[in-house]
Short mmCIF file of C-alpha atoms in Angstrom, two decimals:
data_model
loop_
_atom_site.label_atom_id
_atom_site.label_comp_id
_atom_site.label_asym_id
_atom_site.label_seq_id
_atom_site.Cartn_x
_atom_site.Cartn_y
_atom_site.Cartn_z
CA UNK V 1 -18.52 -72.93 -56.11
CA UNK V 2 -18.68 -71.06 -52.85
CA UNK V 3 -19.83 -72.82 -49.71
CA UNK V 4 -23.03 -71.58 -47.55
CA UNK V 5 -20.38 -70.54 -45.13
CA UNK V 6 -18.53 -68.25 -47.11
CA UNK V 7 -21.03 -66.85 -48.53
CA UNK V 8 -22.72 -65.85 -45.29
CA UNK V 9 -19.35 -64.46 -44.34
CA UNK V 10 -19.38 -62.23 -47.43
CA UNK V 11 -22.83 -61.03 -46.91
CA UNK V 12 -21.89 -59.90 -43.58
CA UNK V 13 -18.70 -58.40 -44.58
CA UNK V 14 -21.33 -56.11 -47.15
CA UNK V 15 -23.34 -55.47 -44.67
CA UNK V 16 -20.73 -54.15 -42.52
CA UNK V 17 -19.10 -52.20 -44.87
CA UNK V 18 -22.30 -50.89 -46.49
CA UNK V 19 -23.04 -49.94 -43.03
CA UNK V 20 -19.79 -48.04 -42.55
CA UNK V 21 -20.61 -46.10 -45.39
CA UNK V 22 -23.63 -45.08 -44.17
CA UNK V 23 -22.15 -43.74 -41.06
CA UNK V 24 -19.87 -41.90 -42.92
CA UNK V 25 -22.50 -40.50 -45.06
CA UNK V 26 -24.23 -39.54 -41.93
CA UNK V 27 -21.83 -38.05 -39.70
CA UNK V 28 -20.96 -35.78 -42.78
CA UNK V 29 -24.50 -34.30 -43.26
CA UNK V 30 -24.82 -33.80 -39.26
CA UNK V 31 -22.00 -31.37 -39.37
CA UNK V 32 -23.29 -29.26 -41.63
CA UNK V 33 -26.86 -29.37 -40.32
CA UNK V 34 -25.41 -26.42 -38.00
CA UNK V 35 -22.93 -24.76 -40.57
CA UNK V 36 -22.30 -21.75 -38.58
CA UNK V 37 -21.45 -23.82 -35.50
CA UNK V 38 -19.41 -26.04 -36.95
CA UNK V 39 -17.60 -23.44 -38.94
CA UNK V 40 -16.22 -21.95 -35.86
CA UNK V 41 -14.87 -25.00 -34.69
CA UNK V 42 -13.12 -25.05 -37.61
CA UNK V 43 -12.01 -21.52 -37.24
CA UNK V 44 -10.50 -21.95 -33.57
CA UNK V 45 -9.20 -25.47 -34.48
CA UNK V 46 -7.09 -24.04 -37.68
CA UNK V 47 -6.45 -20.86 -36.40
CA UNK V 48 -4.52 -22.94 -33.04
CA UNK V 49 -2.68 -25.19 -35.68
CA UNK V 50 -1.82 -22.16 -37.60
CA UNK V 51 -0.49 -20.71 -34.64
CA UNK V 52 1.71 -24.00 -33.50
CA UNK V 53 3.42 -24.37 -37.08
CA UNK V 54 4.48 -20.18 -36.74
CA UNK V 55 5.67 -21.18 -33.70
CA UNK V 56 7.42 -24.28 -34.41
CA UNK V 57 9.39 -22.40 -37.57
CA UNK V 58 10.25 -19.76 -35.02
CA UNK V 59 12.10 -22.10 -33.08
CA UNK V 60 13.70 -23.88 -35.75
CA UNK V 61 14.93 -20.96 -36.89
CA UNK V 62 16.41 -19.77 -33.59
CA UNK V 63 17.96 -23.17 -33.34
CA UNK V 64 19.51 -22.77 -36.90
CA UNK V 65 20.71 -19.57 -36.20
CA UNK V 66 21.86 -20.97 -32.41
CA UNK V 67 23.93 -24.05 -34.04
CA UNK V 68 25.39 -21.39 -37.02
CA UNK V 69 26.89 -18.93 -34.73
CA UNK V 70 28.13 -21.79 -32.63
CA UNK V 71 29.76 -23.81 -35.55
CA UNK V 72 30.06 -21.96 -38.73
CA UNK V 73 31.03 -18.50 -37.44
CA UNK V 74 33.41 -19.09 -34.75
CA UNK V 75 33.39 -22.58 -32.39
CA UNK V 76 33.74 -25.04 -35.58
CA UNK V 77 32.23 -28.52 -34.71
CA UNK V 78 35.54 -29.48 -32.53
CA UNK V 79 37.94 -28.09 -30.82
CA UNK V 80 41.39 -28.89 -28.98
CA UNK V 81 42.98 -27.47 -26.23
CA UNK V 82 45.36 -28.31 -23.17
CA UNK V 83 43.49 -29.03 -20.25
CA UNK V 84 46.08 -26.25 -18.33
CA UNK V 85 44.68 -23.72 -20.77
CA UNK V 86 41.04 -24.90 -20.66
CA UNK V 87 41.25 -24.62 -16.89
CA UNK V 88 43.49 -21.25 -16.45
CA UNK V 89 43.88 -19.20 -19.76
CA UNK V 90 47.81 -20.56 -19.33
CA UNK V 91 49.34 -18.43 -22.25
CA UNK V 92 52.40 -21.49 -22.06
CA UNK V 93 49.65 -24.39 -22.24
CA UNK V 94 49.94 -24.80 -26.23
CA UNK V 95 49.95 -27.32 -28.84
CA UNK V 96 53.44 -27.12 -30.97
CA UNK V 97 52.85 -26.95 -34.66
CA UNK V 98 53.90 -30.65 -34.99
CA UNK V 99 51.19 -31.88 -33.51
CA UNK V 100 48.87 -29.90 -35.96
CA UNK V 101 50.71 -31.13 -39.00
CA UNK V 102 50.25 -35.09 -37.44
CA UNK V 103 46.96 -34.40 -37.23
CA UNK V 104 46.47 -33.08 -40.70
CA UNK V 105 48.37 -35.84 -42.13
CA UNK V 106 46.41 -38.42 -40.54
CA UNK V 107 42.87 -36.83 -40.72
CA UNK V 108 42.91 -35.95 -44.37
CA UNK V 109 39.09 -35.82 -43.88
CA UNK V 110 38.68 -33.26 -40.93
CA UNK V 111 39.79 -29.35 -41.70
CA UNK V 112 41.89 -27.62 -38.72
CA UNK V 113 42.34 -23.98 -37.89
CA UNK V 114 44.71 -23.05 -35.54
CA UNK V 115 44.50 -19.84 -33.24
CA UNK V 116 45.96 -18.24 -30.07
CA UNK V 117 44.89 -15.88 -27.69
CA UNK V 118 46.50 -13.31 -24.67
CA UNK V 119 44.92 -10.37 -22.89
CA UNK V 120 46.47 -6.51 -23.75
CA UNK V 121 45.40 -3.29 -24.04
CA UNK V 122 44.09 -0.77 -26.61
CA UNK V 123 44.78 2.68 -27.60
CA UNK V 124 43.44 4.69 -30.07
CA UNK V 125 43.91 8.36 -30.30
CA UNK V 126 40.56 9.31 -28.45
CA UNK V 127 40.55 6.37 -25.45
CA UNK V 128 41.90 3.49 -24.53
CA UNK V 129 40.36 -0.70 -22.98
CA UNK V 130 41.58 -3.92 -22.24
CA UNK V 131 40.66 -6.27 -25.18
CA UNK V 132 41.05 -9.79 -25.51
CA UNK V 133 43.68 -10.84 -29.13
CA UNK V 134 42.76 -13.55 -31.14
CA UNK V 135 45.15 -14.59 -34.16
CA UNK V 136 44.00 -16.96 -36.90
CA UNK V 137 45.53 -18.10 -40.02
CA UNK V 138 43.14 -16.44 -42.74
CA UNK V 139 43.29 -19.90 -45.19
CA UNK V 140 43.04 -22.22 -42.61
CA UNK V 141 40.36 -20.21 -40.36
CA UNK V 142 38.28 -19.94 -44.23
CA UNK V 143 37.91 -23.41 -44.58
CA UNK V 144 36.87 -23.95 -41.24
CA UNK V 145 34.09 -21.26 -40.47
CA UNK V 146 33.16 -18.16 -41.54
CA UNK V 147 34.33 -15.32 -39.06
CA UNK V 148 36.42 -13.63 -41.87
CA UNK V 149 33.53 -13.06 -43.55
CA UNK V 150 31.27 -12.00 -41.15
CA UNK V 151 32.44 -8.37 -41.85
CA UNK V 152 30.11 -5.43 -40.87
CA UNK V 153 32.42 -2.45 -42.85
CA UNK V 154 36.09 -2.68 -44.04
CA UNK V 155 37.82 -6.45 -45.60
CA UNK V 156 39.73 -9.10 -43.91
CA UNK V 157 43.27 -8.10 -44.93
CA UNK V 158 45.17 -9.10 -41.97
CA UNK V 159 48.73 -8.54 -44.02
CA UNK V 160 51.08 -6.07 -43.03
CA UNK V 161 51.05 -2.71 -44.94
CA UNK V 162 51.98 0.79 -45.07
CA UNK V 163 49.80 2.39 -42.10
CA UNK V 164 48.21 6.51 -43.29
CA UNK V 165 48.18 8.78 -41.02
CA UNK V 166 44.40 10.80 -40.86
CA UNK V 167 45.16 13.94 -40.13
CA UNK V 168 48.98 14.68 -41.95
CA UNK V 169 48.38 12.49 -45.23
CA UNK V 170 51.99 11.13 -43.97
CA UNK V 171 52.79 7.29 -44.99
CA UNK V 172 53.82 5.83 -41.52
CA UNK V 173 56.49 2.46 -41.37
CA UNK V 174 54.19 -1.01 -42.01
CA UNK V 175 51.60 -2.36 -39.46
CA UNK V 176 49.69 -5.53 -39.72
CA UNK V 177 45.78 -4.96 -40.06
CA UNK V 178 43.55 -6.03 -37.82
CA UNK V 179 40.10 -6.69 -37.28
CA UNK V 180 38.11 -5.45 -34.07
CA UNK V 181 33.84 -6.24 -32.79
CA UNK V 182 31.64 -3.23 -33.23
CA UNK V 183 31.36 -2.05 -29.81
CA UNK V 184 35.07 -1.93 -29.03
CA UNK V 185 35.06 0.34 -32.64
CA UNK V 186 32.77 2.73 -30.93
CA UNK V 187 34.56 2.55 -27.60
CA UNK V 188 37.68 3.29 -29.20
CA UNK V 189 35.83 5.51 -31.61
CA UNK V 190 37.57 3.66 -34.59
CA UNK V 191 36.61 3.55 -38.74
CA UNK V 192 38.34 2.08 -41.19
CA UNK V 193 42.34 2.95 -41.85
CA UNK V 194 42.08 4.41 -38.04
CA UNK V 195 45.74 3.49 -36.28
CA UNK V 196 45.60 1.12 -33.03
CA UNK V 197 48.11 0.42 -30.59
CA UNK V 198 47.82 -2.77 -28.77
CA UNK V 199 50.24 -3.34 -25.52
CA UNK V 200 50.84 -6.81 -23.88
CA UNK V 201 52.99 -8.55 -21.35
CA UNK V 202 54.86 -10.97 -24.23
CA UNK V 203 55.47 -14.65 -23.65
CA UNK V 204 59.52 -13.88 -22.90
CA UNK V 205 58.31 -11.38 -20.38
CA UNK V 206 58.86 -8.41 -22.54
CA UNK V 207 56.24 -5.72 -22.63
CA UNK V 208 54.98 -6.14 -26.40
CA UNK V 209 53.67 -2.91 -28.11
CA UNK V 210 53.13 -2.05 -31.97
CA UNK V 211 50.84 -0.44 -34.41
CA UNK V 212 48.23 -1.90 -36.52
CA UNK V 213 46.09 -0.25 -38.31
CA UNK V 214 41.93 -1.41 -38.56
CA UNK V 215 40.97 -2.69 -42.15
CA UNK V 216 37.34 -3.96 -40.37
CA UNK V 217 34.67 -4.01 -38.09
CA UNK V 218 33.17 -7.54 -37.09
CA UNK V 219 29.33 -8.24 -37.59
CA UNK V 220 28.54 -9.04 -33.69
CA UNK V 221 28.78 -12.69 -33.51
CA UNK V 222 29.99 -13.20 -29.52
CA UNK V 223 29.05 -10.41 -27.12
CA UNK V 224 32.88 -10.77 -25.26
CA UNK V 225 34.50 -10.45 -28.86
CA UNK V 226 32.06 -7.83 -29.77
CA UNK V 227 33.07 -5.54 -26.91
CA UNK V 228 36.45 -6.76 -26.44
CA UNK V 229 38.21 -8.40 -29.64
CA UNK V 230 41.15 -7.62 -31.90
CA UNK V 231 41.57 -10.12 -34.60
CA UNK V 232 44.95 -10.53 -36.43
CA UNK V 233 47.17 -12.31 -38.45
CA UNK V 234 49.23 -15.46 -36.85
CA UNK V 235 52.36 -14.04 -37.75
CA UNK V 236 51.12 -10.75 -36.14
CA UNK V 237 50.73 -12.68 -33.57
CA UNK V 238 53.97 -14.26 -33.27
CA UNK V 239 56.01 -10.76 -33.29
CA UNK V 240 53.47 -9.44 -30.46
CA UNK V 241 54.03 -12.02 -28.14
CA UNK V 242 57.62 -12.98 -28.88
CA UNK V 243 56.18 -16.72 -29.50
CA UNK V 244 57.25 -18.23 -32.35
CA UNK V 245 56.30 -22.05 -31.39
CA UNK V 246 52.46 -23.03 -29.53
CA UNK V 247 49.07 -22.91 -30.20
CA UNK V 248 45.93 -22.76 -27.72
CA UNK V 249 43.00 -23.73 -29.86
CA UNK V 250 42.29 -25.69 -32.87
CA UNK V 251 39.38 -25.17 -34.69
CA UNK V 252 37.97 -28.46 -36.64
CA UNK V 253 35.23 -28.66 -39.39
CA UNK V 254 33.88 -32.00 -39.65
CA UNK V 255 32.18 -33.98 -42.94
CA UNK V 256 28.47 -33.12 -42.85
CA UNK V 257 26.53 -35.68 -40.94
CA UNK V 258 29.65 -36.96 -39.38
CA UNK V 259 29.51 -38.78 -35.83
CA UNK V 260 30.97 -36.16 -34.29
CA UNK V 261 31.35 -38.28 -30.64
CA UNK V 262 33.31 -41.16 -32.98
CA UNK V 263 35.37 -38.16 -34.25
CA UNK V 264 35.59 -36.99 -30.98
CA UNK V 265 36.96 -40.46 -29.69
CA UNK V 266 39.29 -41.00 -32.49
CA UNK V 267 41.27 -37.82 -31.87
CA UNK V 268 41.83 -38.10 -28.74
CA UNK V 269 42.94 -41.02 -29.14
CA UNK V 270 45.68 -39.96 -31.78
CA UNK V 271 46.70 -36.67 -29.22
CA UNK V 272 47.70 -39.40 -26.62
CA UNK V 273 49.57 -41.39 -29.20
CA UNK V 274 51.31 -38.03 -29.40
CA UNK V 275 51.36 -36.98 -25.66
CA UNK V 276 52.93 -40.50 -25.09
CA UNK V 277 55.82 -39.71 -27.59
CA UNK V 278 56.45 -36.48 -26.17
CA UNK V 279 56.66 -37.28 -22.98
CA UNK V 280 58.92 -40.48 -24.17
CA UNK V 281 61.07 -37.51 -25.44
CA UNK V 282 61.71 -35.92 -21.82
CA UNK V 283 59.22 -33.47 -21.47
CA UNK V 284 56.37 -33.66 -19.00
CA UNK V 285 52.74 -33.74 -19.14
CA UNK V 286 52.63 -30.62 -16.61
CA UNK V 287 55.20 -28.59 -18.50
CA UNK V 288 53.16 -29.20 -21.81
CA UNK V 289 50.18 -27.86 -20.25
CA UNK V 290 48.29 -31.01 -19.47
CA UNK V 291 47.13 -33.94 -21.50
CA UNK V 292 44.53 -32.92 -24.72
CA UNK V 293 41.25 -32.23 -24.51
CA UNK V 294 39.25 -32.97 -27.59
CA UNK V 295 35.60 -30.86 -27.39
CA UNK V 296 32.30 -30.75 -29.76
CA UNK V 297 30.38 -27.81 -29.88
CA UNK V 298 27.83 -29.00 -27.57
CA UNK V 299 30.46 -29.31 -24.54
CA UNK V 300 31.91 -26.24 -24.96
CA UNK V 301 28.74 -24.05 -25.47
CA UNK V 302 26.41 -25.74 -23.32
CA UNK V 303 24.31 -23.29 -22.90
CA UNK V 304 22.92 -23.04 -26.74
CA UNK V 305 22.99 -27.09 -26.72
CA UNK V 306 20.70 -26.68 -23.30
CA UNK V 307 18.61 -24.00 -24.88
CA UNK V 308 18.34 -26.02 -27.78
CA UNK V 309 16.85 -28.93 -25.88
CA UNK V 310 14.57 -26.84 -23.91
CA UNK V 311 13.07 -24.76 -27.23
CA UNK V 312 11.53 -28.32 -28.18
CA UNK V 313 10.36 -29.25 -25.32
CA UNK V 314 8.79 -26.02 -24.71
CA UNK V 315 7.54 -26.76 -28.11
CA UNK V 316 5.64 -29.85 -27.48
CA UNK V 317 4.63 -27.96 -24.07
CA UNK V 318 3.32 -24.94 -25.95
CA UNK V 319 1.80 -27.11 -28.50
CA UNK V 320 -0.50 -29.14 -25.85
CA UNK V 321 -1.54 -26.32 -24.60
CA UNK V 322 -2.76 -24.42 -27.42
CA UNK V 323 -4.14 -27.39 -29.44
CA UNK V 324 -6.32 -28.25 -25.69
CA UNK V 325 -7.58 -25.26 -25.69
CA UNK V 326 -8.73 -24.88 -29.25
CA UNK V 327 -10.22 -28.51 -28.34
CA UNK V 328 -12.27 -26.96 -25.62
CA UNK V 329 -14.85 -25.79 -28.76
CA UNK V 330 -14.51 -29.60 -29.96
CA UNK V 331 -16.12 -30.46 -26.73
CA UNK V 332 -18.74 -27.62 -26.61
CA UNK V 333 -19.91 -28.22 -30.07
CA UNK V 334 -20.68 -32.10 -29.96
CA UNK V 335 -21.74 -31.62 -26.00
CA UNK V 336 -24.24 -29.03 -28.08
CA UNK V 337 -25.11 -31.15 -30.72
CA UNK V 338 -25.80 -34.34 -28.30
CA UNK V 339 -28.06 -32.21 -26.41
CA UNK V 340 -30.18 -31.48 -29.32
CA UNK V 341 -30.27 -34.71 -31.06
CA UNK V 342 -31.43 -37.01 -27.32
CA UNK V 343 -34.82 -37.26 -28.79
CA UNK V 344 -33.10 -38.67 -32.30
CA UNK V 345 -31.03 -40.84 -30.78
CA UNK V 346 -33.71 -42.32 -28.49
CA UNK V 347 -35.82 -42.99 -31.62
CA UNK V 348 -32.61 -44.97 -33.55
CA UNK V 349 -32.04 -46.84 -30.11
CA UNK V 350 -35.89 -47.59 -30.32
CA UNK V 351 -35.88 -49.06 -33.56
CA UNK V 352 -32.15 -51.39 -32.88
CA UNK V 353 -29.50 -48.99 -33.79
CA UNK V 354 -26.29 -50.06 -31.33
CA UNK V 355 -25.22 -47.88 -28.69
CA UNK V 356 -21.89 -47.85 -29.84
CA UNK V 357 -23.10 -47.11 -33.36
CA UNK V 358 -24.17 -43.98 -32.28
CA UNK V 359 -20.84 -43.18 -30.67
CA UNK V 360 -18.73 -44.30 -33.90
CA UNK V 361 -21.39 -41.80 -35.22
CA UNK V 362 -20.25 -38.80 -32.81
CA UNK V 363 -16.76 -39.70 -33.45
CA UNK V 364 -16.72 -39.57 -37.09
CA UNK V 365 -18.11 -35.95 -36.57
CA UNK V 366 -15.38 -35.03 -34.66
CA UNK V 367 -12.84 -36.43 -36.52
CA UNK V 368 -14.49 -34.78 -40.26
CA UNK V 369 -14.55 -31.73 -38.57
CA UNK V 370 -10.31 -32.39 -36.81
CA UNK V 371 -9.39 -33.45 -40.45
CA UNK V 372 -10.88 -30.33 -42.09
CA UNK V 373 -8.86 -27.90 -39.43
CA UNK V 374 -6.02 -29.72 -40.22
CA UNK V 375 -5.71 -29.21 -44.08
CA UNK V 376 -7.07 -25.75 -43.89
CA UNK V 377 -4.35 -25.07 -41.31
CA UNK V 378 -1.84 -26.90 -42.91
CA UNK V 379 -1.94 -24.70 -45.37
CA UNK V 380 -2.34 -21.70 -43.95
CA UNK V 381 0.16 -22.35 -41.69
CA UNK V 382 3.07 -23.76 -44.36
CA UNK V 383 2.54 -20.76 -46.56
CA UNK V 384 3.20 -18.18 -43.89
CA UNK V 385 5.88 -20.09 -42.50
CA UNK V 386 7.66 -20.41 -45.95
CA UNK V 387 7.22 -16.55 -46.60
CA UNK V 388 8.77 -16.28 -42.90
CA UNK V 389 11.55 -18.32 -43.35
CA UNK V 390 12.22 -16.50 -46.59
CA UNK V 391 11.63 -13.08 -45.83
CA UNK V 392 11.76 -12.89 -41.56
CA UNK V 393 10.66 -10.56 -39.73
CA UNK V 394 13.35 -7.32 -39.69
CA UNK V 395 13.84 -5.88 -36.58
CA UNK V 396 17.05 -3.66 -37.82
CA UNK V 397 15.56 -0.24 -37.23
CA UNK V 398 15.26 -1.05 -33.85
CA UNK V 399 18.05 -3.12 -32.94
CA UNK V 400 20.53 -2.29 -35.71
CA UNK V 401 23.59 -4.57 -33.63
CA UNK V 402 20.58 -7.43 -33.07
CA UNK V 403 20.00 -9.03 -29.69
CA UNK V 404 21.87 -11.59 -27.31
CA UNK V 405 19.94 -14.41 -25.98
CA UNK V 406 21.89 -16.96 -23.94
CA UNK V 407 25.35 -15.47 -24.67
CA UNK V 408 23.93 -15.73 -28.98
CA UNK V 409 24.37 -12.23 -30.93
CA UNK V 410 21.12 -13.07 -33.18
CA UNK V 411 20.61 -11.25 -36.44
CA UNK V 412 18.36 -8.18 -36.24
CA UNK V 413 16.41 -10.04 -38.90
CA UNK V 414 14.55 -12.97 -37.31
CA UNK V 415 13.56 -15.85 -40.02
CA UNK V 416 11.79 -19.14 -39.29
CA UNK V 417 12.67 -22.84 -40.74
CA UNK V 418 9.56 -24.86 -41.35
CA UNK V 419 10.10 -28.49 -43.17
CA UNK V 420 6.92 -31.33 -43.73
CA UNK V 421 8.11 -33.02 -40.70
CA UNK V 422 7.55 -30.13 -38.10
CA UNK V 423 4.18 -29.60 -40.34
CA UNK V 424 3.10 -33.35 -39.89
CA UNK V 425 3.64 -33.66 -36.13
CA UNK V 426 1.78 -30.62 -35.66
CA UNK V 427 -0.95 -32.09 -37.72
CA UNK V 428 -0.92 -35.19 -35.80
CA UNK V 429 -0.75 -33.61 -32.97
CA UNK V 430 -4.05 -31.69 -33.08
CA UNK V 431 -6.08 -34.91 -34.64
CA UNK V 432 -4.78 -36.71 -31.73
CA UNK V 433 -5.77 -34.18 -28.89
CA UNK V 434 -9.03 -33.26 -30.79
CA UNK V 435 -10.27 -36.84 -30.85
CA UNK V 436 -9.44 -37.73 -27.59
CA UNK V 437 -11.25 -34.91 -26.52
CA UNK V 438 -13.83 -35.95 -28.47
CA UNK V 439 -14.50 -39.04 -26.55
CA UNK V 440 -15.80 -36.79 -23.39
CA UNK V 441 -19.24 -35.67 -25.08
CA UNK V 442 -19.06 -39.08 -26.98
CA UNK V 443 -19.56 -41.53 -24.26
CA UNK V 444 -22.09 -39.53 -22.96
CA UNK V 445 -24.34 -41.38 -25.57
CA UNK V 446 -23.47 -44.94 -24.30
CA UNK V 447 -25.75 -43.96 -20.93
CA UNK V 448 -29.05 -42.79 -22.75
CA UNK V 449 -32.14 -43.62 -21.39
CA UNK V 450 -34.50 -44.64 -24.51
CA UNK V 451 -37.62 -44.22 -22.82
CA UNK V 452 -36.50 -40.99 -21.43
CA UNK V 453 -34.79 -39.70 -24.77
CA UNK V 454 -37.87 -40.83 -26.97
CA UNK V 455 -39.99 -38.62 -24.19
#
């Protein structure tokens, strides 16, 4: 048997919720008692969260594309160097292929692609440049990123082979093929089979010359490379240089969703394991090159990891901004709809409705009229997104090489990311600004006059 108590505390706790309802009810019917007026809130409202999801999947996208071309294509998610070479481009500052093979051994986990670089220059038979060389093991370099695959015309066949002439159908002693960026292949004016000669000051002081022969043209990935590169073979390599033993980078893929700072750590503290032995050995840390310097993407491409950080930020920026102004029609229509209803809400006051009633009232309408924006642009704006981030927006005819933005070679085909996460917070993001905007017409109705609203 209940107690008089609790039973009085039920009967309030229908009343209030019965009450609730009521407001509900109410604040649901005023919107619509000016459909027109209401329907354009709705318009601007949807159409600015619309607007912030396109915008949000266009950044996403960049940053995809950004962190790709950074990791998959060419950086990897680590890399290793000597501090000499980091600092001077010293062609002696190298890691011997010992060291590689420790590190395999003991990082069965972690994938490693060596490569080495020098400076030269290029002939072909119409013109000549200074390029930069870049040698990579083809197995090791595939399981690390994907720069071998990023072909534009031709096949990554780095092997040595018979080299044909183009004009006398003559078969011409062996040459290693090689891989060069687009705009050195027009500089050069060079297609596929054309013959190259490449000239370099060799390790031993020798001037190193030979003939290669182009099997294909790199996709622009790295505006340098694309104007300046000549991929090849490390054994290619090796015979250019007259350097049998060294290397000045090692690539590194990582597990997916690996810590890539405790990664980062744990190297580098194996390399001074290794630097410690080696200089037990005799040698010395300045004749190696330096101690090791163990990099993640982010350090050496700081620009992409800064523009990275800046695209959200500009984000959240761009998103206050648009969603404020779309709220500016929030404001106008309840500031409206107050002004029309004084004499209404003088008469509830009259009779013993609450002041704040009234203002749960006004803020109900607001927030029926924030929620209905939201799914309508929801939607609209997740089914454009998806067809942009399947299809993009192709920009080839124009810019058949694509575009460079902060030292990126982007795709001439621009395509958006969108996921339910960027989708929510952009949906919470406009019910928050739209009901705190709401509370400026709002609180006008705690300072009513009755007398002077009934009148």
């Amino acid at each position: 048997m209940k107690t008089p108590s609790t039973q009085s505390q039920l009967t309030h706790a229908n009343h209030g919720s019965g009450f609730l309802r009521m407001l509900l009810f109410i604040s649901w019917r005023n919107i619509w008692r000016n459909p027109v007026r209401s329907l354009l809130t709705v318009s601007a409202l949807s159409g600015s969260l619309v607007m912030l999801i396109l915008y949000s999947a266009m950044l996403e996208g960049m940053s995809d594309q950004m962190i790709s071309y950074a990791t998959d294509i060419s950086t990897g998610k680590l890399q290793i160097h000597r501090k000499a070479y980091l600092d001077d481009q010293d062609l002696y500052a190298t890691l011997s292929w010992q060291t590689l093979d420790q590190l395999e051994k003991q990082n069965p986990d972690l994938k490693f692609a060596p490569r080495l670089y020098a400076a030269g220059l290029a002939s072909s038979k119409q013109n000549s440049t200074g390029v930069l060389i870049e040698a990579v093991d083809p197995k090791q370099e595939n399981q690390v990123t994907h720069l071998l695959e990023h072909l534009r015309n031709g096949k990554a066949d780095l092997e040595m082979a018979p080299i044909k002439n183009d004009t006398q159908d003559e078969i011409n002693p062996e040459g290693y093929g090689v891989l060069v960026g687009t705009q050195l292949a027009k500089n050069l004016q060079l297609t596929l089979g054309s013959e190259l000669i490449l000239m370099t000051q060799a390790a031993d002081g020798s001037i190193g010359n030979a003939l290669y022969r182009v099997t294909g043209i790199l996709s622009p990935f790295d505006p340098n490379f694309d104007r300046m590169g000549v991929l090849m073979s490390v054994p290619a390599y090796q015979d250019l240089m007259a350097m049998q033993n060294g290397i000045h980078e090692v690539a590194i893929k990582t597990p997916e969703d690996a810590d890539l700072t405790e990664i980062q750590q744990h190297l580098q503290q194996q390399l001074a394991e290794i630097s410690t032995q080696q200089v037990k050995s005799g040698d010395t840390l300045k004749n190696l090159g330096g101690k090791f310097v163990v990099e993640t993407w982010k350090q050496l491409n700081p620009s992409v990891a800064s523009m990275l950080s800046l695209s959200r930020s500009m984000l959240l920026i761009i998103g206050v901004i648009v969603i404020s102004l779309a709220a500016l029609g929030m404001i106008n229509t309840l500031m409206m709809a107050i002004h029309e209803r004084t004499h209404e809400f003088g008469i509830l006051l009259s009779i013993g409705l609450k002041r704040w009633a009234i203002l749960v009232m006004i803020l109900l309408e607001s927030l029926y009229l924030a929620v209905l924006s939201a799914i309508i642009g929801a939607v609209i704006g997740g089914a454009v997104a998806l067809r942009f981030e399947h299809h993009g927006i192709d920009f080839s005819s124009q810019l058949p090489d694509g575009y460079d933005w902060a030292g990126v070679v982007f795709e001439p085909i621009m395509k958006g990311a969108i996921s339910m996460e960027q989708i929510w917070q952009a949906v919470i993001m406009m019910l928050v600004l739209t009901v705190i905007a709401s509370l400026i017409p709002a609180l006008r109705t705690l300072k009513l006059n009755t007398a002077e609203a009934i009148r």
